Short mmCIF file of C-alpha atoms in Angstrom, two decimals:
data_model
loop_
_atom_site.label_atom_id
_atom_site.label_comp_id
_atom_site.label_asym_id
_atom_site.label_seq_id
_atom_site.Cartn_x
_atom_site.Cartn_y
_atom_site.Cartn_z
CA MET G 1 104.35 156.21 21.11
CA ALA G 2 102.90 160.24 22.24
CA LYS G 3 100.61 157.81 24.26
CA LEU G 4 103.70 156.34 25.99
CA LYS G 5 105.50 159.45 26.24
CA VAL G 6 102.56 161.12 28.16
CA ALA G 7 102.24 157.88 30.56
CA SER G 8 106.06 158.11 31.19
CA ARG G 9 106.03 161.70 31.87
CA PHE G 10 103.13 160.80 34.28
CA LEU G 11 105.11 158.47 36.09
CA ARG G 12 108.13 160.69 36.35
CA ARG G 13 106.20 163.40 38.31
CA ARG G 14 104.25 160.92 40.53
CA SER G 15 107.82 159.20 41.05
CA GLN G 16 109.22 162.74 41.94
CA LYS G 17 106.22 163.55 44.76
CA ALA G 18 107.28 163.61 48.52
CA SER G 19 106.70 160.81 50.24
CA PRO G 20 103.75 161.49 52.57
CA PRO G 21 105.18 162.51 56.20
CA PRO G 22 105.36 159.62 58.64
CA SER G 23 102.56 159.18 61.26
CA PRO G 24 104.11 160.87 64.92
CA ILE G 25 104.14 157.54 66.49
CA CYS G 26 106.98 156.46 64.01
CA ARG G 27 108.93 159.74 64.84
CA VAL G 28 109.20 158.73 68.23
CA PRO G 29 113.18 157.56 68.88
CA PRO G 30 113.35 153.55 69.55
CA GLU G 31 114.86 154.61 73.01
CA LEU G 32 111.92 156.44 74.06
CA LEU G 33 109.44 153.74 72.77
CA ILE G 34 111.66 151.03 74.74
CA GLU G 35 111.39 153.26 78.02
CA ILE G 36 107.61 153.81 77.61
CA PHE G 37 107.00 149.77 76.92
CA LEU G 38 108.94 149.32 80.32
CA HIS G 39 106.89 151.50 81.82
CA ALA G 40 104.22 150.00 80.96
CA THR G 41 105.13 146.15 82.14
CA PHE G 42 104.95 147.51 85.75
CA THR G 43 103.96 144.48 88.08
CA PRO G 44 102.23 144.84 90.98
CA LYS G 45 104.30 143.88 94.42
CA ARG G 46 101.20 141.67 95.72
CA LYS G 47 100.76 138.17 94.07
CA ASP G 48 97.69 135.93 93.82
CA ALA G 49 98.79 132.47 94.53
CA LEU G 50 95.70 131.01 92.58
CA LEU G 51 95.58 133.52 89.68
CA VAL G 52 98.83 135.09 87.45
CA ARG G 53 98.11 137.65 85.11
CA PRO G 54 99.64 137.03 81.67
CA ASN G 55 102.32 138.76 80.17
CA SER G 56 100.57 139.61 76.62
CA LEU G 57 102.06 143.33 76.46
CA PRO G 58 105.26 142.21 74.21
CA LEU G 59 102.84 140.11 72.07
CA ASP G 60 100.58 143.11 71.98
CA ILE G 61 103.35 145.77 70.91
CA SER G 62 104.31 143.46 68.36
CA GLN G 63 101.01 143.67 66.63
CA VAL G 64 100.61 147.43 66.32
CA CYS G 65 103.06 148.20 63.19
CA GLY G 66 106.51 147.07 62.14
CA THR G 67 108.54 149.73 63.96
CA TRP G 68 106.48 148.60 67.31
CA ARG G 69 107.58 145.08 66.63
CA ASP G 70 111.23 145.47 65.95
CA VAL G 71 111.51 147.68 69.25
CA ALA G 72 109.80 145.27 70.99
CA VAL G 73 111.83 142.00 69.48
CA GLU G 74 114.90 144.10 70.31
CA CYS G 75 114.40 144.69 73.95
CA PRO G 76 114.99 141.74 75.74
CA SER G 77 113.74 142.98 78.91
CA LEU G 78 110.39 143.03 77.76
CA TRP G 79 110.04 139.70 77.59
CA THR G 80 111.67 138.56 81.25
CA ARG G 81 108.06 137.53 82.86
CA ILE G 82 107.12 134.30 81.86
CA ALA G 83 103.62 133.26 82.86
CA ILE G 84 102.37 129.67 82.53
CA GLN G 85 99.03 129.35 83.57
CA ARG G 86 97.00 126.76 81.02
CA CYS G 87 94.95 124.49 82.47
CA THR G 88 95.25 122.05 79.40
CA VAL G 89 98.73 121.03 77.94
CA PHE G 90 97.75 121.97 74.28
CA PRO G 91 98.34 125.12 72.83
CA VAL G 92 95.15 127.55 73.41
CA GLU G 93 93.86 129.52 70.47
CA ARG G 94 96.10 132.34 71.35
CA GLU G 95 99.18 130.27 71.00
CA LEU G 96 98.15 128.49 67.90
CA ARG G 97 99.43 132.13 65.82
CA ILE G 98 102.82 130.62 67.23
CA GLY G 99 102.99 127.48 66.19
CA ASP G 100 101.07 124.33 65.90
CA PRO G 101 101.15 121.40 68.47
CA ILE G 102 103.35 118.74 67.61
CA ASN G 103 105.62 116.12 69.05
CA ASP G 104 108.51 118.82 70.33
CA VAL G 105 108.89 120.59 73.57
CA ARG G 106 108.49 123.96 72.22
CA ASP G 107 105.60 123.38 70.67
CA HIS G 108 103.88 122.13 73.50
CA PHE G 109 104.63 125.78 75.29
CA PRO G 110 105.06 127.81 72.34
CA LEU G 111 104.76 130.85 74.01
CA THR G 112 107.17 130.00 76.91
CA GLN G 113 109.85 129.20 74.35
CA LEU G 114 109.16 132.58 72.30
CA PHE G 115 109.89 134.50 75.62
CA LEU G 116 112.74 132.36 76.67
CA GLU G 117 114.21 133.06 73.38
CA ARG G 118 113.61 136.90 73.38
CA SER G 119 114.36 137.65 76.73
CA GLY G 120 117.92 137.02 75.93
CA GLU G 121 120.53 136.54 78.98
CA TYR G 122 118.16 138.87 81.25
CA PRO G 123 117.48 137.80 84.35
CA ILE G 124 113.78 136.11 84.12
CA ASP G 125 110.79 135.68 86.52
CA VAL G 126 108.74 132.49 85.90
CA GLU G 127 105.21 131.74 87.36
CA ILE G 128 103.99 128.72 86.92
CA VAL G 129 100.50 128.07 88.10
CA VAL G 130 97.96 125.61 86.42
CA GLN G 131 94.60 124.93 87.99
CA GLN G 132 92.79 121.50 87.17
CA PRO G 133 90.86 121.53 83.60
CA PRO G 134 87.23 120.67 83.50
CA LEU G 135 87.92 117.75 81.25
CA PRO G 136 89.86 115.10 82.25
CA GLN G 137 91.56 114.36 79.15
CA ASN G 138 93.08 118.00 79.30
CA TRP G 139 94.97 117.02 82.47
CA TRP G 140 98.71 117.27 82.59
CA ALA G 141 100.86 114.19 82.78
CA CYS G 142 104.37 113.48 84.03
CA ASN G 143 105.59 113.91 80.39
CA HIS G 144 104.18 117.26 80.27
CA ALA G 145 106.01 118.07 83.25
CA CYS G 146 109.27 116.79 82.21
CA MET G 147 108.79 118.92 79.01
CA LEU G 148 108.24 122.01 80.65
CA SER G 149 111.25 121.74 82.81
CA ASP G 150 113.55 120.48 80.17
CA LEU G 151 112.56 123.46 78.23
CA LEU G 152 113.46 125.71 81.61
CA LEU G 153 116.67 123.77 82.62
CA PRO G 154 118.95 125.60 80.26
CA HIS G 155 117.82 128.95 81.79
CA VAL G 156 117.67 128.38 85.11
CA GLY G 157 121.02 130.14 86.09
CA ARG G 158 118.78 133.45 85.01
CA LEU G 159 116.03 132.98 87.12
CA ARG G 160 115.28 135.74 89.75
CA SER G 161 112.29 134.82 90.98
CA LEU G 162 110.14 131.57 90.57
CA MET G 163 106.32 130.50 91.80
CA ILE G 164 105.37 127.13 91.22
CA ASN G 165 101.21 126.08 91.87
CA HIS G 166 100.17 123.05 89.88
CA HIS G 167 96.85 121.07 90.44
CA SER G 168 98.70 117.56 89.83
CA TRP G 169 100.91 116.93 93.05
CA GLU G 170 102.90 114.20 90.62
CA CYS G 171 103.58 117.31 88.06
CA HIS G 172 104.52 119.48 91.00
CA ARG G 173 106.69 116.85 92.36
CA THR G 174 108.32 116.21 88.89
CA LEU G 175 108.92 120.15 88.30
CA TRP G 176 110.12 120.34 91.92
CA GLU G 177 112.78 117.88 91.90
CA ARG G 178 114.04 118.45 88.15
CA ILE G 179 114.62 122.40 88.79
CA PHE G 180 115.84 122.25 92.11
CA ALA G 181 118.59 119.79 91.08
CA ALA G 182 120.47 122.81 89.00
CA SER G 183 122.14 125.76 90.28
CA MET G 184 119.98 128.97 90.48
CA PRO G 185 122.85 131.43 91.43
CA ILE G 186 120.47 134.41 91.04
CA LEU G 187 117.54 133.64 92.16
CA GLU G 188 115.68 135.90 94.98
CA ASP G 189 112.16 135.12 95.34
CA LEU G 190 110.84 131.50 95.68
CA GLN G 191 107.47 130.56 96.00
CA PHE G 192 105.57 126.99 96.11
CA TYR G 193 102.04 126.19 96.68
CA TYR G 194 99.66 123.41 96.06
CA PHE G 195 95.94 124.05 95.27
CA SER G 196 94.59 120.78 96.98
CA PRO G 197 95.59 120.12 101.00
CA MET G 198 96.12 116.54 99.93
CA PHE G 199 99.83 115.37 99.71
CA SER G 200 101.36 112.01 98.89
CA THR G 201 105.19 112.91 99.78
CA VAL G 202 107.16 115.45 101.42
CA LEU G 203 109.40 117.08 99.78
CA ALA G 204 113.38 118.16 100.33
CA LEU G 205 114.01 121.57 100.27
CA PRO G 206 116.07 123.18 97.85
CA ASP G 207 119.82 123.12 98.31
CA ALA G 208 120.66 126.27 100.19
CA GLN G 209 123.95 126.21 98.26
CA LEU G 210 122.37 126.07 94.85
CA CYS G 211 120.09 129.06 96.00
CA PRO G 212 122.83 131.34 97.39
CA SER G 213 121.21 134.69 96.65
CA LEU G 214 117.49 133.76 98.24
CA LYS G 215 115.90 136.55 100.34
CA HIS G 216 112.06 135.76 100.02
CA MET G 217 110.36 132.55 100.31
CA ILE G 218 106.68 131.46 100.67
CA ILE G 219 106.18 128.03 101.66
CA SER G 220 103.05 126.12 101.47
CA ILE G 221 103.82 122.44 100.60
CA PRO G 222 105.19 119.96 102.94
CA CYS G 223 108.87 119.74 103.26
CA ARG G 224 111.33 118.05 105.47
CA TRP G 225 111.87 121.00 107.80
CA GLN G 226 115.00 119.65 109.65
CA GLY G 227 116.57 120.13 106.19
CA PHE G 228 116.30 124.10 105.85
CA ARG G 229 119.79 125.65 105.78
CA HIS G 230 118.59 128.63 104.04
CA SER G 231 120.30 132.05 105.80
CA ASN G 232 120.21 135.51 105.06
CA LEU G 233 116.37 135.67 104.16
CA THR G 234 114.24 138.85 104.48
CA SER G 235 111.11 137.53 104.15
CA LEU G 236 109.74 134.22 105.29
CA SER G 237 105.75 132.85 105.11
CA PHE G 238 104.41 129.64 105.80
CA ALA G 239 101.12 129.41 104.11
CA MET G 240 98.26 127.35 104.87
CA LEU G 241 99.79 123.90 105.56
CA PRO G 242 97.98 121.09 106.46
CA LEU G 243 98.22 120.29 110.56
CA ARG G 244 100.07 117.10 110.15
CA TYR G 245 102.96 118.77 107.59
CA CYS G 246 103.11 121.84 109.87
CA PRO G 247 106.59 122.80 111.68
CA THR G 248 106.78 122.20 115.34
CA VAL G 249 107.40 125.21 117.49
CA GLN G 250 111.16 123.92 117.84
CA GLU G 251 111.46 123.53 114.19
CA LEU G 252 109.95 126.82 113.19
CA VAL G 253 112.75 128.43 115.55
CA GLU G 254 115.53 126.52 114.33
CA ILE G 255 114.33 127.97 110.55
CA LEU G 256 114.19 131.62 111.97
CA ARG G 257 117.22 131.27 113.72
CA PHE G 258 119.30 130.63 110.36
CA SER G 259 117.85 134.22 109.22
CA LYS G 260 117.58 136.08 112.52
CA ASP G 261 119.64 139.02 111.59
CA THR G 262 117.92 139.51 108.23
CA LEU G 263 114.50 138.83 108.81
CA ASP G 264 112.14 141.68 107.95
CA LYS G 265 108.94 140.02 107.53
CA VAL G 266 107.52 136.82 108.65
CA GLU G 267 104.28 135.46 108.03
CA ILE G 268 102.38 132.09 109.62
CA LEU G 269 99.13 131.09 108.39
CA GLY G 270 97.80 127.83 109.72
CA ALA G 271 98.79 125.71 112.81
CA PHE G 272 101.94 124.05 114.18
CA ALA G 273 102.18 120.61 114.58
CA GLU G 274 102.29 118.79 118.26
CA ARG G 275 105.21 115.96 117.80
CA GLY G 276 106.43 114.93 121.30
CA SER G 277 107.25 117.07 123.83
CA GLU G 278 108.24 120.25 123.11
CA GLY G 279 109.45 121.55 126.73
CA SER G 280 109.19 125.15 128.04
CA THR G 281 111.05 128.27 127.27
CA SER G 282 110.96 131.15 129.53
CA PRO G 283 110.87 134.47 127.95
CA ASP G 284 114.49 135.36 128.69
CA VAL G 285 115.81 132.75 126.46
CA ARG G 286 113.76 133.58 123.76
CA LEU G 287 114.91 133.77 120.16
CA MET G 288 115.34 137.47 119.51
CA LEU G 289 114.44 138.45 115.89
CA PRO G 290 115.81 142.32 115.94
CA ASN G 291 115.09 143.13 112.21
CA VAL G 292 111.24 142.09 111.92
CA ARG G 293 108.75 145.03 111.35
CA MET G 294 106.06 142.97 109.74
CA LEU G 295 104.24 140.18 111.36
CA ARG G 296 101.28 138.42 109.71
CA LEU G 297 99.57 135.46 112.06
CA GLY G 298 96.91 133.29 111.01
CA PHE G 299 95.71 130.55 113.32
CA TYR G 300 93.05 128.02 113.76
CA ASP G 301 94.23 127.50 117.88
CA ALA G 302 95.01 130.71 119.54
CA ARG G 303 97.32 128.53 121.57
CA ASP G 304 99.51 128.04 118.79
CA VAL G 305 100.24 132.03 118.75
CA GLN G 306 100.87 131.73 122.40
CA LYS G 307 103.30 129.44 121.81
CA LEU G 308 105.34 131.29 119.11
CA LEU G 309 105.48 134.35 121.16
CA SER G 310 107.03 132.10 124.47
CA HIS G 311 110.02 131.43 122.18
CA VAL G 312 110.23 134.33 119.70
CA ALA G 313 110.62 137.88 120.43
CA PHE G 314 109.91 140.84 118.17
CA PRO G 315 111.39 144.07 119.60
CA ALA G 316 111.31 146.06 116.19
CA LEU G 317 107.77 145.24 115.22
CA LYS G 318 105.80 148.03 113.36
CA ALA G 319 102.84 146.25 111.72
CA LEU G 320 101.05 143.34 112.81
CA VAL G 321 97.85 141.31 111.21
CA MET G 322 96.18 139.01 113.16
CA ILE G 323 93.63 136.42 111.40
CA ASN G 324 91.25 133.74 112.68
CA MET G 325 91.51 131.38 109.86
CA HIS G 326 88.05 129.86 110.93
CA GLY G 327 86.12 132.93 109.49
CA ASP G 328 83.54 134.95 110.75
CA ASN G 329 80.88 132.24 111.00
CA ALA G 330 82.61 129.28 112.03
CA TRP G 331 82.05 129.42 116.03
CA GLY G 332 79.28 127.28 116.86
CA ILE G 333 79.01 125.42 119.87
CA MET G 334 82.57 126.15 120.71
CA ARG G 335 81.97 130.05 120.33
CA ASP G 336 82.68 130.60 123.97
CA ALA G 337 85.58 128.71 124.23
CA TYR G 338 87.44 129.84 121.21
CA ALA G 339 86.59 133.42 122.40
CA ARG G 340 88.40 132.91 125.81
CA LEU G 341 91.26 131.45 124.22
CA MET G 342 91.08 134.56 122.00
CA SER G 343 91.10 136.89 124.98
CA GLU G 344 94.02 134.74 126.47
CA LEU G 345 96.05 135.25 123.50
CA PHE G 346 95.86 138.87 123.14
CA ASN G 347 96.55 139.21 127.09
CA THR G 348 99.86 137.62 126.20
CA MET G 349 100.51 139.69 123.46
CA ILE G 350 99.98 142.59 125.74
CA HIS G 351 102.98 141.26 127.86
CA LEU G 352 105.16 139.85 124.96
CA LEU G 353 104.76 142.35 121.91
CA PRO G 354 106.29 145.93 121.98
CA LEU G 355 102.40 146.91 121.33
CA GLY G 356 103.15 150.77 122.31
CA GLN G 357 105.20 151.07 118.79
CA ILE G 358 102.95 149.42 116.20
CA THR G 359 101.81 151.63 113.60
CA PHE G 360 99.75 149.27 111.62
CA LEU G 361 97.46 146.94 112.86
CA ILE G 362 94.73 144.37 111.05
CA LEU G 363 92.31 142.45 113.22
CA GLN G 364 90.24 139.81 111.02
CA TYR G 365 87.65 137.89 112.58
CA ILE G 366 88.53 138.20 116.01
CA GLU G 367 86.15 138.07 118.74
CA PHE G 368 86.71 138.17 122.50
CA ARG G 369 85.00 136.71 125.57
CA GLU G 370 82.16 138.78 126.87
CA GLU G 371 83.41 140.72 129.79
CA ARG G 372 81.64 143.82 131.85
CA PHE G 373 82.95 146.95 130.74
CA PRO G 374 83.60 149.42 133.92
CA ALA G 375 81.97 153.06 133.37
CA TRP G 376 83.92 155.73 132.10
CA ALA G 377 83.75 157.89 134.95
CA SER G 378 85.52 154.99 136.69
CA VAL G 379 88.48 154.70 133.92
CA GLU G 380 88.77 158.39 134.08
CA HIS G 381 89.40 158.78 137.76
CA GLY G 382 91.47 155.50 137.88
CA TYR G 383 89.21 153.29 139.98
CA VAL G 384 89.47 150.41 138.06
CA GLU G 385 92.45 147.93 138.88
CA GLU G 386 94.40 147.25 135.74
CA GLU G 387 93.52 143.15 136.29
CA ASP G 388 89.58 144.22 135.93
CA LEU G 389 90.06 145.64 132.61
CA PRO G 390 88.67 143.80 129.56
CA VAL G 391 91.23 142.39 127.55
CA PRO G 392 90.09 144.69 124.42
CA LEU G 393 90.24 147.85 126.37
CA LYS G 394 93.79 147.10 127.52
CA LEU G 395 94.80 146.28 123.85
CA MET G 396 93.59 149.49 122.86
CA ALA G 397 95.16 151.54 125.42
CA SER G 398 98.41 149.79 124.72
CA LEU G 399 98.45 150.95 120.70
CA THR G 400 99.66 154.66 121.52
CA SER G 401 101.37 154.99 118.33
CA LEU G 402 98.84 152.95 115.84
CA ARG G 403 98.08 155.59 112.56
CA HIS G 404 96.50 152.59 110.49
CA LEU G 405 93.80 150.14 111.71
CA PHE G 406 91.87 147.73 109.62
CA LEU G 407 88.99 145.94 111.13
CA ILE G 408 87.57 142.80 109.60
CA SER G 409 84.26 141.75 111.19
CA PRO G 410 84.93 143.36 114.44
CA ASP G 411 82.90 141.93 117.57
CA ASN G 412 81.15 144.51 119.95
CA ALA G 413 84.04 144.64 122.37
CA THR G 414 86.66 145.59 119.96
CA LEU G 415 84.28 148.66 118.75
CA THR G 416 83.40 149.63 122.22
CA SER G 417 87.19 149.42 123.41
CA MET G 418 88.07 152.17 120.80
CA ASN G 419 85.83 154.72 122.41
CA TYR G 420 87.22 155.41 126.10
CA PRO G 421 89.93 157.51 127.60
CA ILE G 422 93.49 156.03 128.14
CA PRO G 423 93.16 154.21 131.91
CA PHE G 424 96.06 154.40 134.39
CA ILE G 425 97.66 157.53 132.60
CA CYS G 426 99.83 159.62 135.15
CA GLN G 427 97.50 162.54 136.65
CA SER G 428 97.88 165.75 138.57
CA GLU G 429 96.01 166.57 141.48
CA THR G 430 93.69 168.93 139.53
CA GLU G 431 90.44 167.87 138.47
CA ASP G 432 90.89 169.49 135.07
CA SER G 433 93.62 167.05 134.11
CA VAL G 434 91.79 164.12 134.81
CA SER G 435 88.76 165.04 132.71
CA ARG G 436 90.89 166.08 129.73
CA GLN G 437 92.79 162.70 129.61
CA PRO G 438 93.48 161.51 126.03
CA LEU G 439 91.41 158.92 124.70
CA VAL G 440 92.81 155.31 123.31
CA LEU G 441 94.28 155.40 120.01
CA PRO G 442 95.27 158.95 120.49
CA ASN G 443 97.32 158.96 116.73
CA LEU G 444 94.79 156.91 114.86
CA SER G 445 94.47 158.16 111.65
CA VAL G 446 93.07 156.06 108.89
CA LEU G 447 90.66 153.54 110.13
CA ARG G 448 88.91 150.89 107.78
CA ILE G 449 85.92 148.81 108.98
CA THR G 450 84.55 145.71 107.13
CA ALA G 451 81.25 143.87 108.50
CA LEU G 452 79.02 142.25 106.34
CA SER G 453 77.24 139.88 108.59
CA PRO G 454 73.99 141.42 110.48
CA GLU G 455 75.04 140.93 113.94
CA LYS G 456 78.53 142.61 112.83
CA TYR G 457 77.27 145.81 110.98
CA SER G 458 74.72 146.68 113.93
CA HIS G 459 77.73 146.48 116.15
CA VAL G 460 79.10 149.62 113.88
CA LEU G 461 76.20 151.39 113.55
CA ASP G 462 76.20 151.56 117.53
CA TRP G 463 80.00 152.48 117.50
CA ILE G 464 79.13 155.08 114.99
CA VAL G 465 76.52 156.78 117.76
CA GLN G 466 78.96 156.34 120.50
CA ARG G 467 81.52 157.87 118.64
CA HIS G 468 79.78 161.12 117.83
CA SER G 469 79.18 161.51 121.57
CA ILE G 470 82.81 161.30 122.23
CA LEU G 471 83.50 163.88 119.53
CA ARG G 472 81.08 166.27 120.81
CA ALA G 473 82.54 165.89 124.49
CA THR G 474 86.20 166.44 122.79
CA LEU G 475 85.23 169.70 121.02
CA ALA G 476 83.30 170.73 124.20
CA GLY G 477 86.87 170.41 126.10
CA HIS G 478 86.38 167.21 128.16
CA TYR G 479 89.42 165.58 126.09
CA HIS G 480 92.81 167.06 124.69
CA ASP G 481 93.03 164.24 122.16
CA GLY G 482 90.22 163.69 120.27
CA PRO G 483 89.19 161.01 117.75
CA PHE G 484 89.92 163.25 114.71
CA LEU G 485 90.43 160.56 111.70
CA ARG G 486 91.99 161.68 108.45
CA THR G 487 90.25 158.59 106.59
CA LEU G 488 87.16 156.67 107.43
CA HIS G 489 85.89 154.07 105.00
CA LEU G 490 83.35 151.33 106.07
CA CYS G 491 82.11 148.14 103.91
CA LEU G 492 78.47 147.23 105.00
CA PRO G 493 75.87 145.06 103.46
CA GLU G 494 73.39 146.58 100.98
CA ASP G 495 70.59 146.19 103.39
CA ALA G 496 72.60 148.53 105.78
CA GLU G 497 72.23 151.26 103.87
CA VAL G 498 68.94 152.41 104.85
CA MET G 499 69.96 152.38 108.46
CA VAL G 500 73.20 154.50 107.82
CA ASN G 501 71.05 157.31 105.88
CA THR G 502 68.62 157.41 108.98
CA LEU G 503 71.69 157.95 111.04
CA GLY G 504 73.11 160.20 108.75
CA TYR G 505 76.58 160.17 107.10
CA PRO G 506 79.01 159.24 109.91
CA THR G 507 80.93 162.53 109.84
CA LEU G 508 83.89 161.35 111.77
CA ALA G 509 86.52 161.93 109.56
CA CYS G 510 88.13 164.41 107.10
CA GLU G 511 87.61 161.89 104.38
CA GLU G 512 84.86 159.33 104.42
CA THR G 513 83.78 156.56 102.06
CA ILE G 514 80.71 153.99 102.75
CA SER G 515 80.69 150.94 100.26
CA TYR G 516 77.81 148.31 100.32
CA ARG G 517 78.20 144.63 99.13
CA PRO G 518 75.14 142.03 98.74
CA GLY G 519 75.35 139.08 100.79
CA THR G 520 77.08 137.96 103.76
CA GLN G 521 81.03 138.02 104.26
CA ARG G 522 82.67 134.60 103.56
CA MET G 523 86.22 133.61 104.44
CA ILE G 524 88.63 134.93 101.91
CA ASP G 525 92.24 132.92 101.17
CA SER G 526 94.66 135.01 103.03
CA VAL G 527 97.96 133.85 101.59
CA LEU G 528 98.46 137.66 100.19
CA HIS G 529 101.87 139.24 100.35
CA ASP G 530 102.15 142.59 100.41
CA ASN G 531 104.69 144.87 101.62
CA LEU G 532 103.54 147.02 104.02
#
């Protein structure tokens, strides 16, 4: 009995001891934890059509401790981004913790089901990006696409954004036809791609009445363009469509006309189809897009862009991206012909685009025809007629408001043109005013140059030497606006490092960086949609 009394007193004293203080994280209010979690779920604006980052944060949070799990489960907004990117139809190891695969829709897509349930009634963002798996037995079949669409259909009224990119055209078509048969009243962002350029059918566009809130659309699959009725779009992109599925210029003009007063960004990467006579449209009857500030054009034939500019006007343009879709090494025996067409295109742009108000410009794989550049003194004193100036020099002289310039694999003519004085400026009779006229690109602040092929990076080194002579002339008082850059970034191949070190650091800007990469430059998929 005495031993029992001692034991009871010991247990009583132990129970009366104060419990250890909670860890600091447990003392954080749930409301603050939710704000921290939501801040950590930031999604970058730029989206990659081929790769989607899985939203694993809610699951990771749930495994930290009971408090974090309770907060995560009770916060629906953490579960609103649903990424479906499995290349196989069976759950991978990470998903086996949610449920074992059985013949039920939710068990084929357990994470999708979990996110749909825990997101409550909040708007959701769904990204379906499924690449071809390495083993044929793991390929999707149409019944798997039906299962996924059955899972999503009860929630399509909550869709805020939707991206579809599937390796199987039949699965893509099944998802398309089943999902877009329902009403999506709050859908704002729609992106649809296809991994392969081979198509078997042409799809009908979503009914505009079923998507009344649609603002952003990226189209990269063949559609019936005559059925396009979506209006009030703010951004529209046609990305990498095969030639025979592209809209004609007239079809494109009619598509743009529906949103002519609301469009802010237009992107066309590819070509225009030629089906029958397009007719001719004089510039005074071009379609006006008064609010488009960002224009991104990728082309295989420069004449396609000339046709577009003869039909559509962009009076408010601020940012321009021009991409030669052939890449850096695709000229071959047609090099001279392509370069001639490129010069004709930019000569047209000088007359039809408001280049003087553009502040942001990207030129990617642009190569002009070979032209004789006049002597500096001839340009300074106005001895050269405008029609005798090379096209790249006229282009650079037109960009008087440009602040950001990105050059990817530039040719020698483009770089040389950047080191000339502005031609045809109003001059007084005094010699001093002539000798102190501004250089081209007087407002340029940020310059980025990427040149990874041997021929192109040698042009960059020549440009550095010439730029130094311009800088010395400016400091000596020969020009009143010098090439004083705020930021200069060069991306060159590794074998250029020795030559750059021999020349010395460029010392052409307040902030300078040089990065070196191995190998030669390759054409990069340019289906990137960034807000500039």
